[in-house]
mmCIF file of C-alpha atoms in Angstrom:
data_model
loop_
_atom_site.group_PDB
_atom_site.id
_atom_site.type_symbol
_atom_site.label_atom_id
_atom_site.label_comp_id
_atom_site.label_asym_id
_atom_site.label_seq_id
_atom_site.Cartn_x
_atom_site.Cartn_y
_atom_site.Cartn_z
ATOM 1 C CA UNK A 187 8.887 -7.182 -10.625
ATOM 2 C CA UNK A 188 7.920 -9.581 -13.605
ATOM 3 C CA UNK A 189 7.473 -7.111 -16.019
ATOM 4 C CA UNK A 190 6.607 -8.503 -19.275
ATOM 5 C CA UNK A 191 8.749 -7.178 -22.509
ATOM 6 C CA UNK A 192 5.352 -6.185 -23.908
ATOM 7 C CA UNK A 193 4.609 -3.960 -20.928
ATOM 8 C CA UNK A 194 8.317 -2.515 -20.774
ATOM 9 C CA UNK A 195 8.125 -1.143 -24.454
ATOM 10 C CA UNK A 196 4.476 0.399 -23.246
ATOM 11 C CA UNK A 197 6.226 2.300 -20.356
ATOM 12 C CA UNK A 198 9.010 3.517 -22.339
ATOM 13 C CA UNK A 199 6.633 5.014 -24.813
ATOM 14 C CA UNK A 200 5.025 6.582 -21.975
ATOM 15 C CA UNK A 201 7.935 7.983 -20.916
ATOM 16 C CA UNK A 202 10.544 8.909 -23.457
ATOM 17 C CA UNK A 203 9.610 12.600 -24.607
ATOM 18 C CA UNK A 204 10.171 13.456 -20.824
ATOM 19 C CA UNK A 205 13.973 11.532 -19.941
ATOM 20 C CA UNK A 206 14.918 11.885 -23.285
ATOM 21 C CA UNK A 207 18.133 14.173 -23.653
ATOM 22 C CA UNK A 208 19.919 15.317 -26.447
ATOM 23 C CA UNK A 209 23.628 14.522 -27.445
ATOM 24 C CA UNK A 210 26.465 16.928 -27.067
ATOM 25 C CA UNK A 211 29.843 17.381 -29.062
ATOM 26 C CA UNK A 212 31.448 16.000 -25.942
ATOM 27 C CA UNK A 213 29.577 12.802 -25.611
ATOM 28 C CA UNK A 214 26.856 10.623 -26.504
ATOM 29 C CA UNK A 215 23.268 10.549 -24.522
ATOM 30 C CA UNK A 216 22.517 8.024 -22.303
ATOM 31 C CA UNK A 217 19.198 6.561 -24.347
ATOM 32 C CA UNK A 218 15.889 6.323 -22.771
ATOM 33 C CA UNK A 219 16.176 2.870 -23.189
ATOM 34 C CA UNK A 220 19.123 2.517 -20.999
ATOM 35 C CA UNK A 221 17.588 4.959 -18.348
ATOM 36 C CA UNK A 222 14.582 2.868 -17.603
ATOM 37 C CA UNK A 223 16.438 -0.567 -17.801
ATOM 38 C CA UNK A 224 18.732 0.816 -14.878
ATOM 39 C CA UNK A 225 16.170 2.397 -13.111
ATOM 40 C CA UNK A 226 13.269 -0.567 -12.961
ATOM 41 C CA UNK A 227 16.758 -3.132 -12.258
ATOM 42 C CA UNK A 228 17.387 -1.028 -9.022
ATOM 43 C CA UNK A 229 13.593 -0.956 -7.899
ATOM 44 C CA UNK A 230 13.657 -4.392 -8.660
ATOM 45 C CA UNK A 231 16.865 -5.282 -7.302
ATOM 46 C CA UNK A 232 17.857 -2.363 -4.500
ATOM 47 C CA UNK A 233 21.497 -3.287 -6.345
ATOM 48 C CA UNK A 234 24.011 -0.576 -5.479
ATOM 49 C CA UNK A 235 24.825 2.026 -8.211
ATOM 50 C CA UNK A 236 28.039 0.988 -8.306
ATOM 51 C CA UNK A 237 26.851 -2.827 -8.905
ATOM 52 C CA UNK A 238 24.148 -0.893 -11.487
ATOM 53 C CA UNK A 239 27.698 1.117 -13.211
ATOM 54 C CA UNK A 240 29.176 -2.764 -14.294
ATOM 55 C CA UNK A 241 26.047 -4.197 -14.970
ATOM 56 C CA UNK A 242 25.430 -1.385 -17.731
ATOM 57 C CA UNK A 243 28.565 0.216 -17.758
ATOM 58 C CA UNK A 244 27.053 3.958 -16.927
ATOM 59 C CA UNK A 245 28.594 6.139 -14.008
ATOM 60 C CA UNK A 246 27.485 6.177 -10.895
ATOM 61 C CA UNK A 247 27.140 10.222 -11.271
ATOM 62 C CA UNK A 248 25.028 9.811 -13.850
ATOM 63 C CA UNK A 249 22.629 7.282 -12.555
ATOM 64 C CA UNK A 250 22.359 8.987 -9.163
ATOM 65 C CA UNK A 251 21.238 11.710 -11.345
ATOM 66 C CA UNK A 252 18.589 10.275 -13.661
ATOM 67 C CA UNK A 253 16.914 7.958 -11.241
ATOM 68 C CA UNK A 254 14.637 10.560 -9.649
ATOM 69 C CA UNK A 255 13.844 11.899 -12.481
ATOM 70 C CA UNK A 256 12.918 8.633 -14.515
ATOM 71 C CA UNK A 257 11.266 7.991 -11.431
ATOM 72 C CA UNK A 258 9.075 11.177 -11.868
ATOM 73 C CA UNK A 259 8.355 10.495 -15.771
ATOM 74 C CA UNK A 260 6.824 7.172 -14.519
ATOM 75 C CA UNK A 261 4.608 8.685 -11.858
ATOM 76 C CA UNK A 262 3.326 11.509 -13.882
ATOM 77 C CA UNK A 263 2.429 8.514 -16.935
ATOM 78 C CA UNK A 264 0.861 6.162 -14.494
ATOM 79 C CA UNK A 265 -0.762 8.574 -11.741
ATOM 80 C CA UNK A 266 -3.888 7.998 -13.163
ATOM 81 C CA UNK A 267 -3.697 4.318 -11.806
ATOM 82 C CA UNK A 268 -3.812 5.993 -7.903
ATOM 83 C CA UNK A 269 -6.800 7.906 -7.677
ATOM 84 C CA UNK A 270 -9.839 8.176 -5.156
ATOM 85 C CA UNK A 271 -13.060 7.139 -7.065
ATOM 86 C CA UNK A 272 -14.657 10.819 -8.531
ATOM 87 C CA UNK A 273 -18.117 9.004 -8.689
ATOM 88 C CA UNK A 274 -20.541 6.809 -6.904
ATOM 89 C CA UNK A 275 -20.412 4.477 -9.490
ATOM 90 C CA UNK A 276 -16.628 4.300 -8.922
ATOM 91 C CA UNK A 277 -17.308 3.799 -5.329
ATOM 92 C CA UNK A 278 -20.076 1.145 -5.934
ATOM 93 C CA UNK A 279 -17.390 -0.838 -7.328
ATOM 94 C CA UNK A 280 -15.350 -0.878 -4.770
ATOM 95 C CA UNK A 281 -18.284 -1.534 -2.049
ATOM 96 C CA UNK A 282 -19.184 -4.514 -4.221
ATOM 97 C CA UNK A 283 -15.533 -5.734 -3.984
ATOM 98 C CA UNK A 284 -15.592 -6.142 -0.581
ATOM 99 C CA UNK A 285 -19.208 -7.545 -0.019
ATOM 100 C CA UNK A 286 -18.986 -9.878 -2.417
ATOM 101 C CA UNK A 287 -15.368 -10.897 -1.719
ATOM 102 C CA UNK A 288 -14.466 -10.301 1.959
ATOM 103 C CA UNK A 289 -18.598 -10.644 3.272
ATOM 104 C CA UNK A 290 -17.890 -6.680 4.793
ATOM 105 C CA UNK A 291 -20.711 -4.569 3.446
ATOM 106 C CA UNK A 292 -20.272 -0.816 3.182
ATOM 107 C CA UNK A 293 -16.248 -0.743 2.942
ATOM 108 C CA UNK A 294 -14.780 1.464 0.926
ATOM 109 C CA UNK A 295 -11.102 0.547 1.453
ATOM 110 C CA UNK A 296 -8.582 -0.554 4.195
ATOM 111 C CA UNK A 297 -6.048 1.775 5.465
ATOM 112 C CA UNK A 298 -2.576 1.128 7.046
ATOM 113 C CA UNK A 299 0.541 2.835 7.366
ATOM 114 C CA UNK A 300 4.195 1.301 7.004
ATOM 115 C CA UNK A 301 7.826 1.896 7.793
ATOM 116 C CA UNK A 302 10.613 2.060 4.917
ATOM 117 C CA UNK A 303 14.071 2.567 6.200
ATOM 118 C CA UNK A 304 16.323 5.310 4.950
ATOM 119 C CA UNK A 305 19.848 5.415 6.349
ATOM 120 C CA UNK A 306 19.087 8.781 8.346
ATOM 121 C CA UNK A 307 20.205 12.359 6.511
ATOM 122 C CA UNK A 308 22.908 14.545 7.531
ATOM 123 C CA UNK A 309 22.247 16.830 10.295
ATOM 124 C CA UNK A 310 18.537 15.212 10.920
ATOM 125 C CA UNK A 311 18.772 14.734 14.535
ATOM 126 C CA UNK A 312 16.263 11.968 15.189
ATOM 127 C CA UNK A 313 13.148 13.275 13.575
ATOM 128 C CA UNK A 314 13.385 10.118 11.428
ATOM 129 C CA UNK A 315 13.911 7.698 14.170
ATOM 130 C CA UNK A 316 11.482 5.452 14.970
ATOM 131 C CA UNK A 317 10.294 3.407 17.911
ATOM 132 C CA UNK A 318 11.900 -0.097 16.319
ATOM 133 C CA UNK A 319 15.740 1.731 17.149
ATOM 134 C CA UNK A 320 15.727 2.528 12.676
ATOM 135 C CA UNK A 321 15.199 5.766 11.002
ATOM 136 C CA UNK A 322 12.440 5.851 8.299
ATOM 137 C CA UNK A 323 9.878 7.452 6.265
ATOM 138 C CA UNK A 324 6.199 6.532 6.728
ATOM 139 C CA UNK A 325 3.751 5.703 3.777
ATOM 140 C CA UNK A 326 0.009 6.144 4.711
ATOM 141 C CA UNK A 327 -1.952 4.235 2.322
ATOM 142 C CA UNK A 328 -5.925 3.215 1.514
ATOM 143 C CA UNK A 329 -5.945 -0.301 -0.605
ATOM 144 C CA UNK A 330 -9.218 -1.112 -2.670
ATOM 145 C CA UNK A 331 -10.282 -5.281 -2.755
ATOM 146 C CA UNK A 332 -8.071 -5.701 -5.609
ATOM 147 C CA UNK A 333 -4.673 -5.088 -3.654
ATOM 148 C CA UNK A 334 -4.689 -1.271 -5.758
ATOM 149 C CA UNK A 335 -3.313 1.720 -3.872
ATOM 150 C CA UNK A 336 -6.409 4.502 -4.096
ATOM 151 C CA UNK A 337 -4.980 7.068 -1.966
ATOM 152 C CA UNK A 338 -1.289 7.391 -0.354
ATOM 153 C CA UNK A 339 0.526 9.689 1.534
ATOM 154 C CA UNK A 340 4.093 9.311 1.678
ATOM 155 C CA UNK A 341 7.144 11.596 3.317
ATOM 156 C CA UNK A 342 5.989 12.005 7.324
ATOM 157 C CA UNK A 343 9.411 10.671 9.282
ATOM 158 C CA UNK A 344 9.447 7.779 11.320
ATOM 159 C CA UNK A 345 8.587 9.091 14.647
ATOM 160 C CA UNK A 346 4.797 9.908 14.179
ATOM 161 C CA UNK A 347 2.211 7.171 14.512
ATOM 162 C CA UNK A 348 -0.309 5.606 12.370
ATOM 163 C CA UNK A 349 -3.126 8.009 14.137
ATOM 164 C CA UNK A 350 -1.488 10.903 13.713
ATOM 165 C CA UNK A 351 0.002 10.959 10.132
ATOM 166 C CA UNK A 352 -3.804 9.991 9.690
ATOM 167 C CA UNK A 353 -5.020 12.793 11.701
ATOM 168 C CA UNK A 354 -2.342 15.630 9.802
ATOM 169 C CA UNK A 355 -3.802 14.220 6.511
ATOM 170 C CA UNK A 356 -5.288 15.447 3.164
ATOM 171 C CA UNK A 357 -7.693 12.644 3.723
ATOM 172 C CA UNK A 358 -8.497 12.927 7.394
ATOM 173 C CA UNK A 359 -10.178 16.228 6.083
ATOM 174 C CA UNK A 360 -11.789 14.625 3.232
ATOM 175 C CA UNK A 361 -13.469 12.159 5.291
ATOM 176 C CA UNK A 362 -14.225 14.700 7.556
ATOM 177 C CA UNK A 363 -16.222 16.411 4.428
ATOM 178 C CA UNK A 364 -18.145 13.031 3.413
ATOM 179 C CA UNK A 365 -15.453 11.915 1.196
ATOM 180 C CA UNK A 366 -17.746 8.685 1.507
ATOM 181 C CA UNK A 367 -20.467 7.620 0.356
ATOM 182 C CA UNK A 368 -23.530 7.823 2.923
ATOM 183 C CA UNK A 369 -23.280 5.276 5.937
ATOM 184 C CA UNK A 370 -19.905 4.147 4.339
ATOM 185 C CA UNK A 371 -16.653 3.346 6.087
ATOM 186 C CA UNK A 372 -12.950 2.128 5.570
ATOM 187 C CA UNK A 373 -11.460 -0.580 8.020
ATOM 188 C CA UNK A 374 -8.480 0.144 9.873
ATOM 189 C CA UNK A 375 -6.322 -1.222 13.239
ATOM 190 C CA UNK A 376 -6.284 0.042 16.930
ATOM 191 C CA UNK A 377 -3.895 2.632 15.799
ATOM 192 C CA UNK A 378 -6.426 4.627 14.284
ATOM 193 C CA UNK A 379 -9.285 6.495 16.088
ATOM 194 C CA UNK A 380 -12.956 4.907 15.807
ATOM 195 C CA UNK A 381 -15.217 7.328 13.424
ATOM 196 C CA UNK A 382 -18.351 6.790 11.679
ATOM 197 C CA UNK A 383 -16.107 6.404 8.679
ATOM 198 C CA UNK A 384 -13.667 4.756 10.283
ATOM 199 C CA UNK A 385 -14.219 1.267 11.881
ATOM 200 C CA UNK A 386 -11.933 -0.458 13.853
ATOM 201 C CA UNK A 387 -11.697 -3.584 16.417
ATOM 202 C CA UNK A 388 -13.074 -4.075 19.868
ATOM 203 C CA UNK A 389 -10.501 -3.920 22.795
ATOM 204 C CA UNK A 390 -8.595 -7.016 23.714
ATOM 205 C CA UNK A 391 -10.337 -7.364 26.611
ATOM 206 C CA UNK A 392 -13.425 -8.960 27.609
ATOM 207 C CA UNK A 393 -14.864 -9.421 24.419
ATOM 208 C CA UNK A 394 -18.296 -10.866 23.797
ATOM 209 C CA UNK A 395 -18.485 -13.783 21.344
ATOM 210 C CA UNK A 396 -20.114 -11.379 19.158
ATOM 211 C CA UNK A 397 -17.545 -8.936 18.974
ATOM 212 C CA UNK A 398 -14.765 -11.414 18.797
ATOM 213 C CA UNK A 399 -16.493 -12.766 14.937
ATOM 214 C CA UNK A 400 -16.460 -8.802 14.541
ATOM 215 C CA UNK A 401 -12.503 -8.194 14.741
ATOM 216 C CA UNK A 402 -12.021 -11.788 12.974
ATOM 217 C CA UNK A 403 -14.487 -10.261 9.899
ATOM 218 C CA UNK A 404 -12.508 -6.902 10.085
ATOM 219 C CA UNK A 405 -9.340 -8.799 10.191
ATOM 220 C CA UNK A 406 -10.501 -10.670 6.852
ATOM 221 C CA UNK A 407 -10.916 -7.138 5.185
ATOM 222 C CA UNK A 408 -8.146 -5.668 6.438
ATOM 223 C CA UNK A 409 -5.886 -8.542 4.918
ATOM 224 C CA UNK A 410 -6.122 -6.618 1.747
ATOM 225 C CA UNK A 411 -3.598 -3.779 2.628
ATOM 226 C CA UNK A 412 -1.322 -6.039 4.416
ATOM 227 C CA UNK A 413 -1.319 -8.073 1.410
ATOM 228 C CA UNK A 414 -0.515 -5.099 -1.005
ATOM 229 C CA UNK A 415 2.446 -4.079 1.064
ATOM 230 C CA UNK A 416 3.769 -7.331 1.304
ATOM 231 C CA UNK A 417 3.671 -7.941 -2.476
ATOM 232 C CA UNK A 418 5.048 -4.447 -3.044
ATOM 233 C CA UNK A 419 8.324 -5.346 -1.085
ATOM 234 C CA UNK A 420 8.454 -8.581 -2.260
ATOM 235 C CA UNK A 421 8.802 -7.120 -6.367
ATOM 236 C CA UNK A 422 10.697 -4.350 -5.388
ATOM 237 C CA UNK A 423 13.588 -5.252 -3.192
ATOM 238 C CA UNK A 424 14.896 -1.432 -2.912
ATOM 239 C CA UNK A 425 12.814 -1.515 0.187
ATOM 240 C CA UNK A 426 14.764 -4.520 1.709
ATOM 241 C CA UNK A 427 17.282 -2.256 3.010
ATOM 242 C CA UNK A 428 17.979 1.097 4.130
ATOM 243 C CA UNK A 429 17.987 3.322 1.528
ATOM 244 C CA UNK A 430 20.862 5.897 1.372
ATOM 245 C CA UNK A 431 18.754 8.812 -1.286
ATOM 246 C CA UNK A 432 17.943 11.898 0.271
ATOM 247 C CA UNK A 433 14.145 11.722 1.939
ATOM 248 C CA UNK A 434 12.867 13.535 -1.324
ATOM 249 C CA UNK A 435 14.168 11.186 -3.832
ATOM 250 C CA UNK A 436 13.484 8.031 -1.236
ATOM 251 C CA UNK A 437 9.908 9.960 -1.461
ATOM 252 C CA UNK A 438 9.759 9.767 -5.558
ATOM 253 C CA UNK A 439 10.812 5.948 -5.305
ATOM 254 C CA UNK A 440 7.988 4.860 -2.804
ATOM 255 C CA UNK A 441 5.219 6.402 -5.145
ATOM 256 C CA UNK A 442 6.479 5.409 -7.914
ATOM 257 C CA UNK A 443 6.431 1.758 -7.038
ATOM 258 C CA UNK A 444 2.794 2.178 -6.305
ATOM 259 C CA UNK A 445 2.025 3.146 -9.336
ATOM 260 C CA UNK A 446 3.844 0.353 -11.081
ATOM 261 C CA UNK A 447 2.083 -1.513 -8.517
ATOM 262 C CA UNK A 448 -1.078 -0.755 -9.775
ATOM 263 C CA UNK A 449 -0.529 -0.397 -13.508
ATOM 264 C CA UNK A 450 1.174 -3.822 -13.362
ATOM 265 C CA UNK A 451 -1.794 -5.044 -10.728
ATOM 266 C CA UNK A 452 -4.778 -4.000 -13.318
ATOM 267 C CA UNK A 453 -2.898 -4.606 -16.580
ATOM 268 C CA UNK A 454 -0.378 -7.382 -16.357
ATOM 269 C CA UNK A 455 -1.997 -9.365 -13.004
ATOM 270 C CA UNK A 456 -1.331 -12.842 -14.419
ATOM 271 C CA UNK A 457 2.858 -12.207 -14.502
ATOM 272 C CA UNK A 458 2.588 -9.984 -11.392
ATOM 273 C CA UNK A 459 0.407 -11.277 -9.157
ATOM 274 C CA UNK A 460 0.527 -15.375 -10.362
ATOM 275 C CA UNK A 461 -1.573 -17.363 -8.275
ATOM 276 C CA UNK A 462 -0.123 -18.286 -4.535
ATOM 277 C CA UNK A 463 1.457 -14.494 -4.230
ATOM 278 C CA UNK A 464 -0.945 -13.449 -2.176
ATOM 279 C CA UNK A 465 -2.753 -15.034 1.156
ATOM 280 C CA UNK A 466 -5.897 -16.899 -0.043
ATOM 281 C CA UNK A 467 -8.690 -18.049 1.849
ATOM 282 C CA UNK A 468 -10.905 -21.473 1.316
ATOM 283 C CA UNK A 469 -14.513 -19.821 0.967
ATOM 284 C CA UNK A 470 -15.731 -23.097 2.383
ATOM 285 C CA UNK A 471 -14.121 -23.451 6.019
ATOM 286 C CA UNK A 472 -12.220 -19.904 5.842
ATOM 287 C CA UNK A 473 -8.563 -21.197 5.853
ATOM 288 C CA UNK A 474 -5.724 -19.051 5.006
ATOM 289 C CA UNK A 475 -3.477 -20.514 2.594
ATOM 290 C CA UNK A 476 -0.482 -17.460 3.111
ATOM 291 C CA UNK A 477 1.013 -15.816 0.044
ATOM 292 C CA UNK A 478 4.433 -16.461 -1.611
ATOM 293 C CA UNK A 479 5.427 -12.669 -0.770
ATOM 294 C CA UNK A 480 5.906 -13.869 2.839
ATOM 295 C CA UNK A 481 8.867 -15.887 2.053
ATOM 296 C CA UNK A 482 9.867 -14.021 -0.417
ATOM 297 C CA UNK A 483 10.871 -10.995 1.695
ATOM 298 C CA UNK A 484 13.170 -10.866 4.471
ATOM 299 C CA UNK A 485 12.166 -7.026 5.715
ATOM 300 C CA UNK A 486 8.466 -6.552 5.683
ATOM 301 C CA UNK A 487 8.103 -2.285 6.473
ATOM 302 C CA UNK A 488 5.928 -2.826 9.351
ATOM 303 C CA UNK A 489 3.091 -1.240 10.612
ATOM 304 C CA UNK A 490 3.875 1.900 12.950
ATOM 305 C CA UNK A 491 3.083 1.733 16.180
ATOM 306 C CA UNK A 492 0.624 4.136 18.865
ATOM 307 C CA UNK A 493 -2.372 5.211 18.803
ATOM 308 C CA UNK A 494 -4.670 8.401 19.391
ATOM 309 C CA UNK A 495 -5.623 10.314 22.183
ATOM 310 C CA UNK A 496 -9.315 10.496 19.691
ATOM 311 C CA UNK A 497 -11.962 9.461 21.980
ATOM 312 C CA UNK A 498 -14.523 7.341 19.690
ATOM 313 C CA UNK A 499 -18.164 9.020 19.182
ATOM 314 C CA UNK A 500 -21.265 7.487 20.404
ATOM 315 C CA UNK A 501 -22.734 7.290 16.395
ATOM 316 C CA UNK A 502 -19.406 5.076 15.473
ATOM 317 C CA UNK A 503 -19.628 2.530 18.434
ATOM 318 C CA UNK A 504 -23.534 2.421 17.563
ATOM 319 C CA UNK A 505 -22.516 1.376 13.805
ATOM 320 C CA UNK A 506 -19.480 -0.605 14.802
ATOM 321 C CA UNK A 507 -22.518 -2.551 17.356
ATOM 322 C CA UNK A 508 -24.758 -2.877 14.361
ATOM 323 C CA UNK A 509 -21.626 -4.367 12.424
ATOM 324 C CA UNK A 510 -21.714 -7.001 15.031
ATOM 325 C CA UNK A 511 -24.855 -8.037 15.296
ATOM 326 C CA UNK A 512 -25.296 -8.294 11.440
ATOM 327 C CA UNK A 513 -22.093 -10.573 11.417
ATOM 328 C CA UNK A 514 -23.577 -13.053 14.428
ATOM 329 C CA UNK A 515 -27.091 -13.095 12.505
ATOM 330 C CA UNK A 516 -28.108 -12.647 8.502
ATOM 331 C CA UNK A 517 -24.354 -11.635 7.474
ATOM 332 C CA UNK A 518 -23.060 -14.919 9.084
ATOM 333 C CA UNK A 519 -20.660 -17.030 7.646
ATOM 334 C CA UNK A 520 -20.389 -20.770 8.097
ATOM 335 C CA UNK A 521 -16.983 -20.996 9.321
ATOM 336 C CA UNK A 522 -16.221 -17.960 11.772
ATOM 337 C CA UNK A 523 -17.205 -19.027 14.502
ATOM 338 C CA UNK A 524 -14.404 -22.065 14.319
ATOM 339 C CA UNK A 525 -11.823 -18.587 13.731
ATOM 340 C CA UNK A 526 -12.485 -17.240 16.799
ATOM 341 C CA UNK A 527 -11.134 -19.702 19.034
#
């Protein structure tokens, strides 16, 4: 995960008073030291305990043990790095991200959902079973336009759909109760239903020119979550395979990764992020120069698939038609046009 030895000794400061454990008359404790270098080697890795037992010569008892709850100590020191702006001016921020960056005024975020496979639990039937013939737990996430995680929502099994682990959400409700700012939105994909806080693309079929520069601009935008998953998997290769922990400590592994995500993101982007991770875009023709994390990974968690029975309301297509025509006229750029075909 190119974690810096600088940023290591921070997180184990964080964390010590809460995995630190006292000795015994039978046996030495495992340090805290020790506890975080095998857990960050097998979110960076995915290594099997048993490789993790040689490599630092700890059982594999004890390691299934600690994991979850080192895992725990590091989400409850770096929560504060996933949070849903409190303010406007926190929100402003965000808005001016993806104006200024992506040319999409009035976003507030991009939201996708992704599989991670789990080798499927004892007597689960095949609630985790999804539609690609794999069993898996779903992460429903909101990305700002700095590739951070502000909201996630992790645990629903692998049968639902992106619309409806939306629609059973904390935040479905929230934006429900103008979680938003006024006349503000986030960007998502078909599989999500069209709301006035919710914008999506135009059907496939028989699309204006107009609204075909409007699902290449939403596209742009939306690049930002696909892009945070994708460098998420690519630094921690736990996710490149099944993993074999019950759902509720595969659970504890997912967020804390997003954390580190984001702590590493804001803090350490230089050794994280190094230029040519991510997919960049030449501002002056609007080429996409893809991201290292594509090659890097061999088992991208993929977006889930269906959609919603949510019929869209007249006030969302009339913003969504607004969208439009402000992208064919004064929120033009030079270059989309040549996208679109």
């Amino acid at each position: 995960m190119r974690m810096s030895k600088e940023a290591f000794d921070i997180l184990l400061a964080k964390i010590s008073p809460f995995i630190t454990t006292c000795d015994t008359i039978m046996r030495d404790a495992i340090p805290a030291k020790i506890k975080l270098e095998i857990t960050l080697t097998y979110l960076a890795t995915g290594n099997s305990f048993r490789t993790l037992q040689r490599q630092f010569r700890v059982s594999r008892p004890a390691i299934s043990k600690f994991i979850p709850k080192v895992c725990d100590a590091i989400y409850v020191a770096l929560k504060e790095y996933i949070k849903v702006p409190e303010n406007h001016t926190q929100w402003q921020i965000i808005e001016n991200g993806f104006r200024q960056r992506w040319n999409f005024p009035r976003c507030y975020g991009a939201i996708d959902g992704k599989h991670f496979n789990i080798r499927a639990p004892a007597n689960c039937g095949s609630d985790y079973f999804n539609y690609k013939g794999t069993n898996s737990i779903i992460m429903m996430a909101v990305v700002d336009y700095n590739y951070c995680f502000t909201y996630i929502n992790i645990g629903c099994n692998g049968r639902q759909s992106d619309g409806g682990v939306f629609l059973n959400s904390l935040l479905y409700d929230a934006l429900e109760n103008d979680l938003l700012p006024a006349d503000g939105f986030i960007v998502g994909d078909d599989a999500f239903p069209l709301k006035k806080y919710l914008m999506k693309p135009y059907s496939r079929i028989s699309l204006t020119k107009g609204q075909k520069i409007f699902n290449y601009r939403l596209s742009r935008a939306r690049r930002i979550v696909e892009n945070a998953f994708g460098i998420l998997v690519s630094r921690f290769r736990v996710f490149e395979k099944p993993m074999s922990c019950l759902p509720s400590t595969v659970d504890k592994i997912i967020r804390t990764c997003c954390a580190l995500h984001n702590w590493l993101r804001i803090t350490s982007a230089s050794n994280y992020m190094p230029r040519g991770s991510i997919d960049e875009e030449d501002i002056d023709n609007g080429c996409i120069t893809q991201g290292s994390w594509r090659n890097d990974i061999t088992n991208i968690p993929r977006s889930t698939s269906g959609g919603t029975s949510n019929h869209s309301s007249r006030y969302a297509r009339q913003i969504r038609d607004m969208l439009c025509d402000y992208f064919v006229g004064e929120g033009a750029v030079p270059w989309q046009e040549r996208m679109i075909y």
